[in-house]
Structure formats: structure tokens, C-alpha cells
Coordinates of C-alpha atoms and ligand atoms in Angstrom, one line a residue:
M698 CA -16.8 44.0 211.5
S699 CA -14.7 46.9 211.9
A700 CA -14.6 49.2 215.1
E701 CA -16.5 52.0 215.3
R702 CA -16.7 55.2 217.5
T703 CA -18.9 56.9 219.9
F704 CA -19.2 59.7 222.1
S705 CA -20.3 59.6 225.8
I706 CA -20.7 62.3 228.8
I707 CA -21.1 61.3 232.4
K708 CA -23.3 63.9 233.4
P709 CA -23.1 66.2 236.3
D710 CA -25.5 63.9 238.5
A711 CA -23.2 61.2 238.2
V712 CA -19.8 62.8 238.8
A713 CA -21.3 64.6 241.3
A714 CA -22.5 61.3 243.3
G715 CA -19.4 59.8 243.0
Q716 CA -20.5 56.9 240.2
A717 CA -18.4 58.0 237.6
G718 CA -15.7 55.2 238.3
Q719 CA -18.6 52.5 238.5
I720 CA -20.3 53.9 235.4
L721 CA -16.7 53.7 233.7
A722 CA -16.3 50.3 235.0
M723 CA -19.6 49.0 233.3
I724 CA -18.4 50.9 229.9
Q725 CA -15.4 49.1 229.8
E726 CA -17.0 45.6 230.9
A727 CA -19.2 46.0 227.9
G728 CA -16.0 45.9 225.3
F729 CA -15.3 49.4 224.8
K730 CA -11.6 50.9 224.5
I731 CA -11.3 54.3 225.9
L732 CA -9.6 56.7 223.2
A733 CA -9.8 59.7 225.0
M734 CA -11.4 61.3 228.2
R735 CA -11.4 64.1 230.7
M736 CA -13.3 65.9 233.2
T737 CA -14.7 69.2 231.8
R738 CA -17.3 71.6 232.8
L739 CA -19.7 72.8 229.8
T740 CA -20.5 76.7 229.8
E741 CA -24.2 77.6 229.0
A742 CA -23.2 78.2 225.5
Q743 CA -21.7 74.7 225.0
A744 CA -24.6 73.0 226.7
R745 CA -27.0 74.9 224.3
E746 CA -24.9 73.9 221.3
F747 CA -24.6 70.7 222.2
Y748 CA -28.1 70.0 222.9
G749 CA -29.2 72.3 220.2
V750 CA -31.6 69.5 218.4
H751 CA -33.9 70.0 221.7
S752 CA -33.9 73.9 221.7
A753 CA -37.6 74.0 220.9
R754 CA -38.3 71.2 223.7
P755 CA -40.1 72.3 226.8
F756 CA -37.4 70.8 229.0
F757 CA -34.9 72.6 227.3
G758 CA -33.6 75.2 229.7
G759 CA -33.6 72.8 232.5
L760 CA -31.5 70.6 230.6
V761 CA -28.9 73.2 229.9
K762 CA -29.3 73.9 233.7
F763 CA -28.6 70.6 234.7
M764 CA -25.6 69.9 232.0
T765 CA -23.9 73.1 233.5
E766 CA -24.3 72.7 237.1
G767 CA -20.8 70.8 237.8
P768 CA -17.8 68.8 236.3
I769 CA -18.7 66.0 233.6
V770 CA -16.2 63.4 232.1
V771 CA -16.3 63.3 228.2
M772 CA -15.0 60.3 226.6
A773 CA -14.4 58.9 223.0
L774 CA -14.9 55.2 222.8
E775 CA -14.3 52.5 220.1
R776 CA -16.0 49.1 219.9
E777 CA -17.6 47.3 217.2
N778 CA -21.3 48.5 216.8
A779 CA -20.4 51.2 219.4
I780 CA -23.2 53.5 219.0
K781 CA -26.0 50.8 219.4
G782 CA -24.1 48.8 222.0
L783 CA -23.6 52.0 224.3
R784 CA -27.1 53.0 224.2
E785 CA -28.1 49.6 225.3
V786 CA -25.2 49.9 228.0
M787 CA -26.8 53.3 229.1
G788 CA -30.9 51.9 228.9
A789 CA -33.9 53.8 228.0
T790 CA -33.8 57.7 228.6
N791 CA -36.4 57.7 231.4
P792 CA -34.9 55.5 233.9
A793 CA -38.7 54.1 235.0
N794 CA -38.2 52.4 231.4
A795 CA -34.6 51.1 231.7
A796 CA -33.7 47.5 231.6
E797 CA -32.0 45.8 234.7
G798 CA -28.4 46.2 234.7
T799 CA -28.2 49.4 232.7
V800 CA -26.5 52.4 233.8
R801 CA -30.0 54.6 234.0
K802 CA -31.7 51.8 235.8
R803 CA -29.0 51.6 238.3
F804 CA -27.9 55.0 238.9
A805 CA -30.6 57.8 237.3
A806 CA -33.1 59.7 239.1
D807 CA -35.6 60.6 236.6
I808 CA -35.8 61.3 232.8
E809 CA -33.8 64.3 233.0
R810 CA -31.2 63.7 235.9
N811 CA -30.3 60.4 234.0
C812 CA -26.3 60.0 234.4
I813 CA -25.1 59.3 230.9
H814 CA -25.1 60.5 227.3
G815 CA -24.7 58.6 224.6
S816 CA -24.5 59.5 220.4
D817 CA -27.3 58.5 218.8
A818 CA -26.2 58.0 214.9
P819 CA -22.9 57.9 212.8
E820 CA -23.2 61.7 212.1
T821 CA -23.7 62.8 215.6
A822 CA -21.1 60.6 216.9
G823 CA -18.5 62.3 214.6
Q824 CA -19.9 65.6 215.5
E825 CA -19.8 65.4 219.1
L826 CA -16.4 63.5 219.1
R827 CA -15.3 66.8 217.3
F828 CA -16.9 69.1 219.7
F829 CA -14.9 67.9 222.5
F830 CA -11.6 66.0 221.0
S831 CA -9.1 67.4 218.7
G832 CA -8.2 64.6 215.9
A833 CA -4.8 64.4 217.8
D834 CA -6.8 63.0 220.8
L835 CA -8.3 60.4 218.7
L836 CA -5.2 58.7 216.7
Ligands
ATP335 P1 -28.8 61.8 225.4 O1 -29.0 62.5 224.3 O2 -28.7 62.6 226.9 O3 -27.8 60.6 225.4 P2 -31.2 60.6 225.1 O4 -31.0 60.4 223.6 O5 -31.9 59.0 225.6 O6 -30.0 61.3 226.0 P3 -32.7 62.6 224.3 O7 -34.5 62.5 223.9 O8 -31.9 62.8 223.0 O9 -32.5 61.3 225.1 O10 -32.5 63.6 225.5 C1 -31.8 64.4 225.8 C2 -31.6 64.6 227.4 O11 -32.6 65.7 227.7 C3 -32.1 63.3 228.0 O12 -31.0 62.4 228.3 C4 -32.5 63.9 229.4 O13 -31.2 64.3 229.9 C5 -33.4 65.3 228.8 N1 -34.6 64.9 228.7 C6 -35.0 64.2 227.5 N2 -36.4 64.2 227.7 C7 -37.1 64.8 228.9 C8 -38.2 65.0 229.5 N3 -39.1 64.8 228.8 N4 -38.0 65.9 230.3 C9 -36.9 66.3 231.1 N5 -35.5 66.1 230.3 C10 -35.6 65.5 229.1
MG336 MG1 -30.0 62.0 222.3

């Protein structure tokens, strides 16, 4: 098996609550290598583009507002089976349905303010990594 890359965001709720370090530790304990990482803040235009697939959904406006409310931590991660594996570490979108020991079960408030993003497929992982990182960051 070969290493796969995925993209993750520690969302504004978790950064503001001082949970970024604990979430990062959970990611590393699950065997991920951090290839690149930085703290940043999304503009409204960036948030609308990043979550563009959800632009017709009723929660889109709230999601954009949430994702721009404060700093986030963006990460390029590598592991075997990274995309599926990170989604397991994250837990279900709605923390009420998230398994014990997952990031969202431990820290998320509700289906919107759910602490962490992870790419959902190889194509989106590639797009999202390029959205935030240059090729030189990912060598
Ligand atoms: P993410 O893409 O952030 O990793 P996900 O893949 O688990 O999360 P998506 O269906 O892609 O879930 O939704 C993207 C984000 O939009 C969710 O993480 C959450 O912040 C927000 N969201 C999704 N569904 C709802 C909803 N019904 N009400 C409010 N916010 C929602
Ligand atoms: Mg998603």
C-alpha cells in the first residue's frame, strides 16, 4: 500500500476554544504525517469557493459565516488510506451521530460547528490541497 494525501481544516470554533493542539494530537496519534500546516483566516470569497459544492443548500450562508468568523488551521496530511482514515478520526458530520473517541464526538457543538474538515475523495483532496498550499509546500 502506498501513502495517500488528504487535506484538513481545524475550524474556527475549535481554534477559538483552544482545542487545536488536542485535535492535532489525535490526528498524529492516528498515524498521520503533517506535510504542511499554517494558521490563516478565510475571506468570504474563499469560504464560498471552498464550500461551493454546498452553495444551493439552506445552510450555506450560515456555513460561510461560521468558516470566516475567526482563524483556522489548514493541514496537508499523509498516511496510508488517509482520506477514509481522517474521516474516521473526525466522526460523523452531526456530532450527535459521531462515534466515541472521534474529534467531533469530543469537541463539536452541533452539525454546523463541528470542529474539523476533511476531504471526502481523491479528487477533492487534490483540489483542496492546491487551494491552500503551493507545490513547494508539499514536497
Ligand atoms: P466537511 O466537508 O466540513 O469535512 P462533512 O463532509 O462531514 O464536513 P458536508 O456534508 O460536506 O459534511 O458539509 C460541510 C459542512 O457544512 C459540515 O461540516 C458542517 O459544518 C456544515 N453543514 C453540513 N450540513 C449541515 C446542516 N444540515 N446544517 C448546518 N450546517 C451543516
Ligand atoms: Mg464535506
